[in-house]
Amino acid sequence: MKKIFGILSLIFSMVILFSCEPSREDGDLLLGIKDPEQPRLLKKIVSNWKDQGTNEQKVSEITYTYNENKLISYEDIFAEPTLVMYNSDNKISELSNTNQTVTFQYEAENVSKITIVIPNISTTTTSYTYSASQVVKAKKDQQYFLPIPKKTYSETSYEYTGPNMTKATLKTGTYLANGNVEMNPEDQILTFTYARKRSPYTLLPKEFVVYLAGIDRFGPALLSAGTFTKVSTEPGTIEDVNFIYVYDNADYPTQRNKTDDETKFEYK
């Protein structure tokens, strides 16, 4: 189990999270998932988990503030409020606070590039490729300025079964002084199993979910319509981690559990 969460941490380093208004384009993601009788907003996510690398207990509590159905800010208990800004097409253009800025670029309806700038520490740029409306590849360049300057590269390919992302293959490398990339010879493969219940992340705009898929500790699974119930990792001995959910009467999860890992979801 430590191995699988070590890999997840490597792929999807947790940074400050943002959120936004309910999804405008979630129809293709929700194929086969029962629609709720009444629209909802994601109000709060509270997580407690043990870092499998350090054995430290981690806590996250994110609360969202809306103007009608549109998120205008969010606040983590350990961070200042973050502002969410939109372009003229009512898509997210920027997420910002004094610690970092995230900008979004688009091609047609899809987000094509996301850039995360943490001043004097790092700049991360991720470019996306789509098949129809589903992300099939993400290429990430990450330039670190502190503590030791270096530049890394990663490429994640996604495979789907219907509306759910079921396999993610990660290739990683490091830029050399001559500009070439020295690739790690071993790929990491994650596979996911889902329940036919509605993921709370389908309440968020599509572009924001794409952003989360690159930084959340369960990243790829957030691209899916259903709730993930099992995560498996390769190469080497296949390791499985299973999750148990509690759902409300609209089939939204209110709680997700595994050993040393609990997340609660609140709605409005």
mmCIF file of C-alpha atoms in Angstrom:
data_model
loop_
_atom_site.group_PDB
_atom_site.id
_atom_site.type_symbol
_atom_site.label_atom_id
_atom_site.label_comp_id
_atom_site.label_asym_id
_atom_site.label_seq_id
_atom_site.Cartn_x
_atom_site.Cartn_y
_atom_site.Cartn_z
ATOM 1 C CA MET A 1 0.000 0.000 0.000
ATOM 2 C CA LYS A 2 2.878 2.376 0.705
ATOM 3 C CA LYS A 3 4.109 1.783 -2.838
ATOM 4 C CA ILE A 4 0.867 2.767 -4.532
ATOM 5 C CA PHE A 5 0.493 5.986 -2.571
ATOM 6 C CA GLY A 6 4.157 6.781 -3.069
ATOM 7 C CA ILE A 7 3.494 6.593 -6.804
ATOM 8 C CA LEU A 8 0.356 8.697 -6.500
ATOM 9 C CA SER A 9 2.288 11.321 -4.552
ATOM 10 C CA LEU A 10 5.035 11.310 -7.174
ATOM 11 C CA ILE A 11 2.590 11.797 -10.018
ATOM 12 C CA PHE A 12 0.214 14.222 -8.430
ATOM 13 C CA SER A 13 1.982 16.378 -5.832
ATOM 14 C CA MET A 14 -0.643 18.105 -3.717
ATOM 15 C CA VAL A 15 -0.689 21.905 -3.981
ATOM 16 C CA ILE A 16 -3.284 24.477 -3.001
ATOM 17 C CA LEU A 17 -6.679 23.395 -4.382
ATOM 18 C CA PHE A 18 -9.228 25.592 -6.110
ATOM 19 C CA SER A 19 -12.846 25.107 -7.116
ATOM 20 C CA CYS A 20 -15.527 26.771 -9.196
ATOM 21 C CA GLU A 21 -19.102 26.768 -10.415
ATOM 22 C CA PRO A 22 -21.054 23.587 -11.302
ATOM 23 C CA SER A 23 -20.079 21.974 -14.580
ATOM 24 C CA ARG A 24 -21.438 23.484 -17.769
ATOM 25 C CA GLU A 25 -20.267 20.611 -19.953
ATOM 26 C CA ASP A 26 -20.587 17.459 -17.933
ATOM 27 C CA GLY A 27 -23.056 15.617 -20.154
ATOM 28 C CA ASP A 28 -20.438 13.498 -21.932
ATOM 29 C CA LEU A 29 -18.775 12.660 -18.606
ATOM 30 C CA LEU A 30 -22.026 11.452 -17.044
ATOM 31 C CA LEU A 31 -23.079 8.870 -19.638
ATOM 32 C CA GLY A 32 -24.663 5.994 -17.736
ATOM 33 C CA ILE A 33 -24.689 7.835 -14.399
ATOM 34 C CA LYS A 34 -28.083 8.700 -12.903
ATOM 35 C CA ASP A 35 -28.822 12.438 -12.993
ATOM 36 C CA PRO A 36 -29.796 14.078 -9.699
ATOM 37 C CA GLU A 37 -33.351 15.329 -9.259
ATOM 38 C CA GLN A 38 -32.117 18.764 -8.147
ATOM 39 C CA PRO A 39 -28.869 20.567 -9.068
ATOM 40 C CA ARG A 40 -26.277 20.839 -6.320
ATOM 41 C CA LEU A 41 -23.142 22.751 -5.456
ATOM 42 C CA LEU A 42 -20.088 21.276 -3.798
ATOM 43 C CA LYS A 43 -19.841 23.120 -0.486
ATOM 44 C CA LYS A 44 -16.943 21.544 1.417
ATOM 45 C CA ILE A 45 -14.345 18.753 1.226
ATOM 46 C CA VAL A 46 -12.713 17.623 4.472
ATOM 47 C CA SER A 47 -9.877 15.069 4.297
ATOM 48 C CA ASN A 48 -7.742 13.312 6.909
ATOM 49 C CA TRP A 49 -5.068 10.876 5.750
ATOM 50 C CA LYS A 50 -1.678 9.466 6.627
ATOM 51 C CA ASP A 51 1.192 10.249 4.277
ATOM 52 C CA GLN A 52 2.541 6.808 3.392
ATOM 53 C CA GLY A 53 6.003 8.221 2.741
ATOM 54 C CA THR A 54 6.466 10.186 5.966
ATOM 55 C CA ASN A 55 3.775 8.627 8.219
ATOM 56 C CA GLU A 56 2.602 12.175 8.976
ATOM 57 C CA GLN A 57 -1.103 12.814 9.474
ATOM 58 C CA LYS A 58 -2.439 15.259 6.872
ATOM 59 C CA VAL A 59 -5.554 17.416 7.104
ATOM 60 C CA SER A 60 -7.335 19.456 4.447
ATOM 61 C CA GLU A 61 -10.605 21.391 4.748
ATOM 62 C CA ILE A 62 -11.748 23.449 1.779
ATOM 63 C CA THR A 63 -14.864 25.635 1.865
ATOM 64 C CA TYR A 64 -16.386 27.269 -1.231
ATOM 65 C CA THR A 65 -18.167 30.623 -1.455
ATOM 66 C CA TYR A 66 -20.654 31.229 -4.287
ATOM 67 C CA ASN A 67 -22.486 34.141 -5.826
ATOM 68 C CA GLU A 68 -25.687 32.380 -6.824
ATOM 69 C CA ASN A 69 -24.302 29.297 -8.628
ATOM 70 C CA LYS A 70 -20.890 30.713 -9.445
ATOM 71 C CA LEU A 71 -17.915 30.247 -7.184
ATOM 72 C CA ILE A 72 -16.173 33.520 -6.390
ATOM 73 C CA SER A 73 -13.608 32.262 -3.868
ATOM 74 C CA TYR A 74 -12.547 29.337 -1.746
ATOM 75 C CA GLU A 75 -10.690 29.099 1.539
ATOM 76 C CA ASP A 76 -8.586 26.315 3.019
ATOM 77 C CA ILE A 77 -8.142 26.268 6.782
ATOM 78 C CA PHE A 78 -4.384 26.569 6.235
ATOM 79 C CA ALA A 79 -4.400 29.170 3.449
ATOM 80 C CA GLU A 80 -5.766 32.542 2.453
ATOM 81 C CA PRO A 81 -8.835 32.879 0.188
ATOM 82 C CA THR A 82 -8.281 32.192 -3.483
ATOM 83 C CA LEU A 83 -10.049 34.149 -6.210
ATOM 84 C CA VAL A 84 -11.550 32.490 -9.297
ATOM 85 C CA MET A 85 -11.691 34.625 -12.451
ATOM 86 C CA TYR A 86 -13.472 33.964 -15.744
ATOM 87 C CA ASN A 87 -13.087 35.008 -19.375
ATOM 88 C CA SER A 88 -15.801 36.375 -21.659
ATOM 89 C CA ASP A 89 -16.921 32.815 -22.467
ATOM 90 C CA ASN A 90 -17.539 32.187 -18.760
ATOM 91 C CA LYS A 91 -14.646 29.746 -18.560
ATOM 92 C CA ILE A 92 -11.975 29.916 -15.890
ATOM 93 C CA SER A 93 -9.129 32.192 -16.922
ATOM 94 C CA GLU A 94 -7.174 32.464 -13.669
ATOM 95 C CA LEU A 95 -6.938 31.223 -10.084
ATOM 96 C CA SER A 96 -4.882 33.404 -7.793
ATOM 97 C CA ASN A 97 -3.715 34.285 -4.312
ATOM 98 C CA THR A 98 -0.502 35.869 -3.043
ATOM 99 C CA ASN A 99 1.343 32.537 -3.163
ATOM 100 C CA GLN A 100 0.637 31.385 -6.707
ATOM 101 C CA THR A 101 -1.191 32.068 -9.962
ATOM 102 C CA VAL A 102 -2.776 29.534 -12.294
ATOM 103 C CA THR A 103 -3.689 30.590 -15.853
ATOM 104 C CA PHE A 104 -5.816 28.719 -18.411
ATOM 105 C CA GLN A 105 -5.572 28.812 -22.223
ATOM 106 C CA TYR A 106 -8.147 27.330 -24.604
ATOM 107 C CA GLU A 107 -8.547 25.870 -28.072
ATOM 108 C CA ALA A 108 -12.221 25.854 -28.998
ATOM 109 C CA GLU A 109 -14.109 24.442 -25.999
ATOM 110 C CA ASN A 110 -11.198 22.610 -24.366
ATOM 111 C CA VAL A 111 -8.473 23.884 -22.062
ATOM 112 C CA SER A 112 -5.224 23.425 -24.001
ATOM 113 C CA LYS A 113 -2.635 24.688 -21.519
ATOM 114 C CA ILE A 114 -2.453 25.365 -17.790
ATOM 115 C CA THR A 115 0.448 27.271 -16.231
ATOM 116 C CA ILE A 116 1.124 27.339 -12.486
ATOM 117 C CA VAL A 117 3.543 30.004 -11.234
ATOM 118 C CA ILE A 118 4.840 29.993 -7.660
ATOM 119 C CA PRO A 119 7.100 33.079 -7.628
ATOM 120 C CA ASN A 120 10.810 32.335 -7.160
ATOM 121 C CA ILE A 121 10.089 28.637 -6.584
ATOM 122 C CA SER A 122 8.664 26.938 -9.684
ATOM 123 C CA THR A 123 6.794 27.254 -12.969
ATOM 124 C CA THR A 124 4.751 24.330 -14.268
ATOM 125 C CA THR A 125 3.239 24.215 -17.765
ATOM 126 C CA THR A 126 0.951 21.389 -18.872
ATOM 127 C CA SER A 127 -0.358 20.941 -22.430
ATOM 128 C CA TYR A 128 -3.351 18.710 -23.201
ATOM 129 C CA THR A 129 -4.451 16.522 -26.110
ATOM 130 C CA TYR A 130 -8.069 15.412 -26.543
ATOM 131 C CA SER A 131 -10.111 12.746 -28.272
ATOM 132 C CA ALA A 132 -13.521 14.337 -28.635
ATOM 133 C CA SER A 133 -14.033 15.856 -25.171
ATOM 134 C CA GLN A 134 -11.824 13.457 -23.185
ATOM 135 C CA VAL A 135 -8.229 14.233 -22.220
ATOM 136 C CA VAL A 136 -5.997 11.501 -23.642
ATOM 137 C CA LYS A 137 -2.550 12.980 -22.965
ATOM 138 C CA ALA A 138 -0.977 15.568 -20.658
ATOM 139 C CA LYS A 139 2.623 16.767 -21.179
ATOM 140 C CA LYS A 140 4.134 18.655 -18.253
ATOM 141 C CA ASP A 141 7.314 20.736 -17.971
ATOM 142 C CA GLN A 142 8.235 21.744 -14.421
ATOM 143 C CA GLN A 143 11.020 24.268 -13.812
ATOM 144 C CA TYR A 144 12.285 24.484 -10.227
ATOM 145 C CA PHE A 145 14.304 27.489 -9.050
ATOM 146 C CA LEU A 146 14.638 26.473 -5.387
ATOM 147 C CA PRO A 147 16.172 24.756 -3.520
ATOM 148 C CA ILE A 148 18.215 23.339 -6.449
ATOM 149 C CA PRO A 149 17.479 24.555 -10.000
ATOM 150 C CA LYS A 150 16.297 21.745 -12.274
ATOM 151 C CA LYS A 151 13.713 21.024 -14.951
ATOM 152 C CA THR A 152 11.632 17.861 -15.182
ATOM 153 C CA TYR A 153 9.302 16.360 -17.781
ATOM 154 C CA SER A 154 6.344 14.040 -17.470
ATOM 155 C CA GLU A 155 3.828 12.620 -19.909
ATOM 156 C CA THR A 156 0.610 10.924 -18.821
ATOM 157 C CA SER A 157 -1.593 8.980 -21.249
ATOM 158 C CA TYR A 158 -5.212 8.244 -20.314
ATOM 159 C CA GLU A 159 -7.469 5.398 -21.459
ATOM 160 C CA TYR A 160 -11.226 5.296 -20.922
ATOM 161 C CA THR A 161 -14.076 2.844 -20.648
ATOM 162 C CA GLY A 162 -17.167 4.876 -21.441
ATOM 163 C CA PRO A 163 -17.217 7.947 -19.168
ATOM 164 C CA ASN A 164 -14.541 6.670 -16.778
ATOM 165 C CA MET A 165 -10.756 6.967 -16.977
ATOM 166 C CA THR A 166 -9.594 3.401 -16.274
ATOM 167 C CA LYS A 167 -5.852 3.450 -17.045
ATOM 168 C CA ALA A 168 -3.125 6.094 -16.684
ATOM 169 C CA THR A 169 0.430 5.525 -17.938
ATOM 170 C CA LEU A 170 3.115 7.897 -16.671
ATOM 171 C CA LYS A 171 6.504 8.507 -18.280
ATOM 172 C CA THR A 172 8.979 10.787 -16.492
ATOM 173 C CA GLY A 173 12.339 12.348 -17.260
ATOM 174 C CA THR A 174 14.810 15.101 -16.418
ATOM 175 C CA TYR A 175 16.143 17.815 -18.722
ATOM 176 C CA LEU A 176 19.902 17.730 -19.293
ATOM 177 C CA ALA A 177 22.109 20.794 -19.719
ATOM 178 C CA ASN A 178 21.968 20.414 -23.532
ATOM 179 C CA GLY A 179 18.164 20.580 -23.510
ATOM 180 C CA ASN A 180 17.570 16.891 -24.153
ATOM 181 C CA VAL A 181 15.370 14.840 -21.814
ATOM 182 C CA GLU A 182 16.771 11.775 -20.081
ATOM 183 C CA MET A 183 13.753 9.491 -19.620
ATOM 184 C CA ASN A 184 13.201 7.070 -16.780
ATOM 185 C CA PRO A 185 13.265 3.576 -18.373
ATOM 186 C CA GLU A 186 10.351 2.339 -16.242
ATOM 187 C CA ASP A 187 6.798 3.586 -16.784
ATOM 188 C CA GLN A 188 4.246 3.726 -13.979
ATOM 189 C CA ILE A 189 0.770 2.354 -14.674
ATOM 190 C CA LEU A 190 -2.329 3.017 -12.595
ATOM 191 C CA THR A 191 -5.662 1.288 -13.194
ATOM 192 C CA PHE A 192 -8.980 2.300 -11.650
ATOM 193 C CA THR A 193 -12.298 0.594 -10.918
ATOM 194 C CA TYR A 194 -15.515 2.580 -10.438
ATOM 195 C CA ALA A 195 -18.989 2.388 -8.946
ATOM 196 C CA ARG A 196 -21.996 3.556 -10.937
ATOM 197 C CA LYS A 197 -22.457 6.467 -8.562
ATOM 198 C CA ARG A 198 -21.963 10.129 -9.337
ATOM 199 C CA SER A 199 -18.556 11.643 -8.590
ATOM 200 C CA PRO A 200 -18.742 14.932 -6.638
ATOM 201 C CA TYR A 201 -16.152 16.344 -9.033
ATOM 202 C CA THR A 202 -18.726 16.309 -11.852
ATOM 203 C CA LEU A 203 -20.179 19.355 -10.108
ATOM 204 C CA LEU A 204 -17.068 21.313 -11.089
ATOM 205 C CA PRO A 205 -16.356 22.857 -14.506
ATOM 206 C CA LYS A 206 -14.587 20.604 -16.953
ATOM 207 C CA GLU A 207 -11.473 22.792 -17.169
ATOM 208 C CA PHE A 208 -11.085 22.759 -13.414
ATOM 209 C CA VAL A 209 -11.346 18.966 -13.270
ATOM 210 C CA VAL A 210 -8.589 18.777 -15.900
ATOM 211 C CA TYR A 211 -6.479 20.996 -13.642
ATOM 212 C CA LEU A 212 -7.173 18.811 -10.606
ATOM 213 C CA ALA A 213 -6.183 15.696 -12.543
ATOM 214 C CA GLY A 214 -2.649 17.059 -12.636
ATOM 215 C CA ILE A 215 -2.252 17.991 -8.975
ATOM 216 C CA ASP A 216 -4.650 16.016 -6.781
ATOM 217 C CA ARG A 217 -3.379 12.883 -5.019
ATOM 218 C CA PHE A 218 -6.031 10.810 -6.858
ATOM 219 C CA GLY A 219 -5.596 12.872 -10.022
ATOM 220 C CA PRO A 220 -6.568 10.708 -13.031
ATOM 221 C CA ALA A 221 -9.668 9.304 -11.332
ATOM 222 C CA LEU A 222 -11.163 12.791 -11.163
ATOM 223 C CA LEU A 223 -11.568 12.766 -14.961
ATOM 224 C CA SER A 224 -14.319 10.168 -14.533
ATOM 225 C CA ALA A 225 -18.080 10.337 -14.032
ATOM 226 C CA GLY A 226 -18.163 7.612 -11.385
ATOM 227 C CA THR A 227 -16.648 7.256 -7.917
ATOM 228 C CA PHE A 228 -13.413 5.251 -7.899
ATOM 229 C CA THR A 229 -13.506 2.187 -5.650
ATOM 230 C CA LYS A 230 -10.126 0.571 -6.381
ATOM 231 C CA VAL A 231 -6.684 1.758 -7.491
ATOM 232 C CA SER A 232 -4.028 -0.685 -8.729
ATOM 233 C CA THR A 233 -0.398 -0.019 -9.644
ATOM 234 C CA GLU A 234 2.293 -1.623 -11.783
ATOM 235 C CA PRO A 235 5.107 -2.518 -12.582
ATOM 236 C CA GLY A 236 6.301 -5.159 -10.162
ATOM 237 C CA THR A 237 3.813 -6.826 -7.863
ATOM 238 C CA ILE A 238 0.341 -5.476 -8.522
ATOM 239 C CA GLU A 239 -0.958 -3.643 -5.457
ATOM 240 C CA ASP A 240 -4.635 -2.840 -4.899
ATOM 241 C CA VAL A 241 -6.163 -0.197 -2.640
ATOM 242 C CA ASN A 242 -9.924 -0.346 -2.063
ATOM 243 C CA PHE A 243 -12.270 2.460 -0.997
ATOM 244 C CA ILE A 244 -15.658 2.303 0.720
ATOM 245 C CA TYR A 245 -18.276 5.036 0.216
ATOM 246 C CA VAL A 246 -21.374 6.312 1.967
ATOM 247 C CA TYR A 247 -23.946 7.873 -0.397
ATOM 248 C CA ASP A 248 -26.942 10.128 0.061
ATOM 249 C CA ASN A 249 -30.354 9.561 -1.526
ATOM 250 C CA ALA A 250 -29.226 11.273 -4.737
ATOM 251 C CA ASP A 251 -26.247 8.884 -5.095
ATOM 252 C CA TYR A 252 -23.677 11.541 -4.280
ATOM 253 C CA PRO A 253 -20.926 10.362 -1.909
ATOM 254 C CA THR A 254 -20.916 11.927 1.534
ATOM 255 C CA GLN A 255 -17.916 9.947 2.773
ATOM 256 C CA ARG A 256 -14.973 7.988 1.284
ATOM 257 C CA ASN A 257 -12.893 5.696 3.471
ATOM 258 C CA LYS A 258 -9.938 3.375 3.534
ATOM 259 C CA THR A 259 -7.454 2.603 6.293
ATOM 260 C CA ASP A 260 -5.874 5.865 7.536
ATOM 261 C CA ASP A 261 -7.728 7.889 4.898
ATOM 262 C CA GLU A 262 -11.128 9.580 5.260
ATOM 263 C CA THR A 263 -12.790 12.245 3.123
ATOM 264 C CA LYS A 264 -16.185 13.866 3.698
ATOM 265 C CA PHE A 265 -18.171 15.781 1.081
ATOM 266 C CA GLU A 266 -20.822 18.415 1.828
ATOM 267 C CA TYR A 267 -23.281 19.910 -0.671
ATOM 268 C CA LYS A 268 -25.773 22.758 -0.919
#
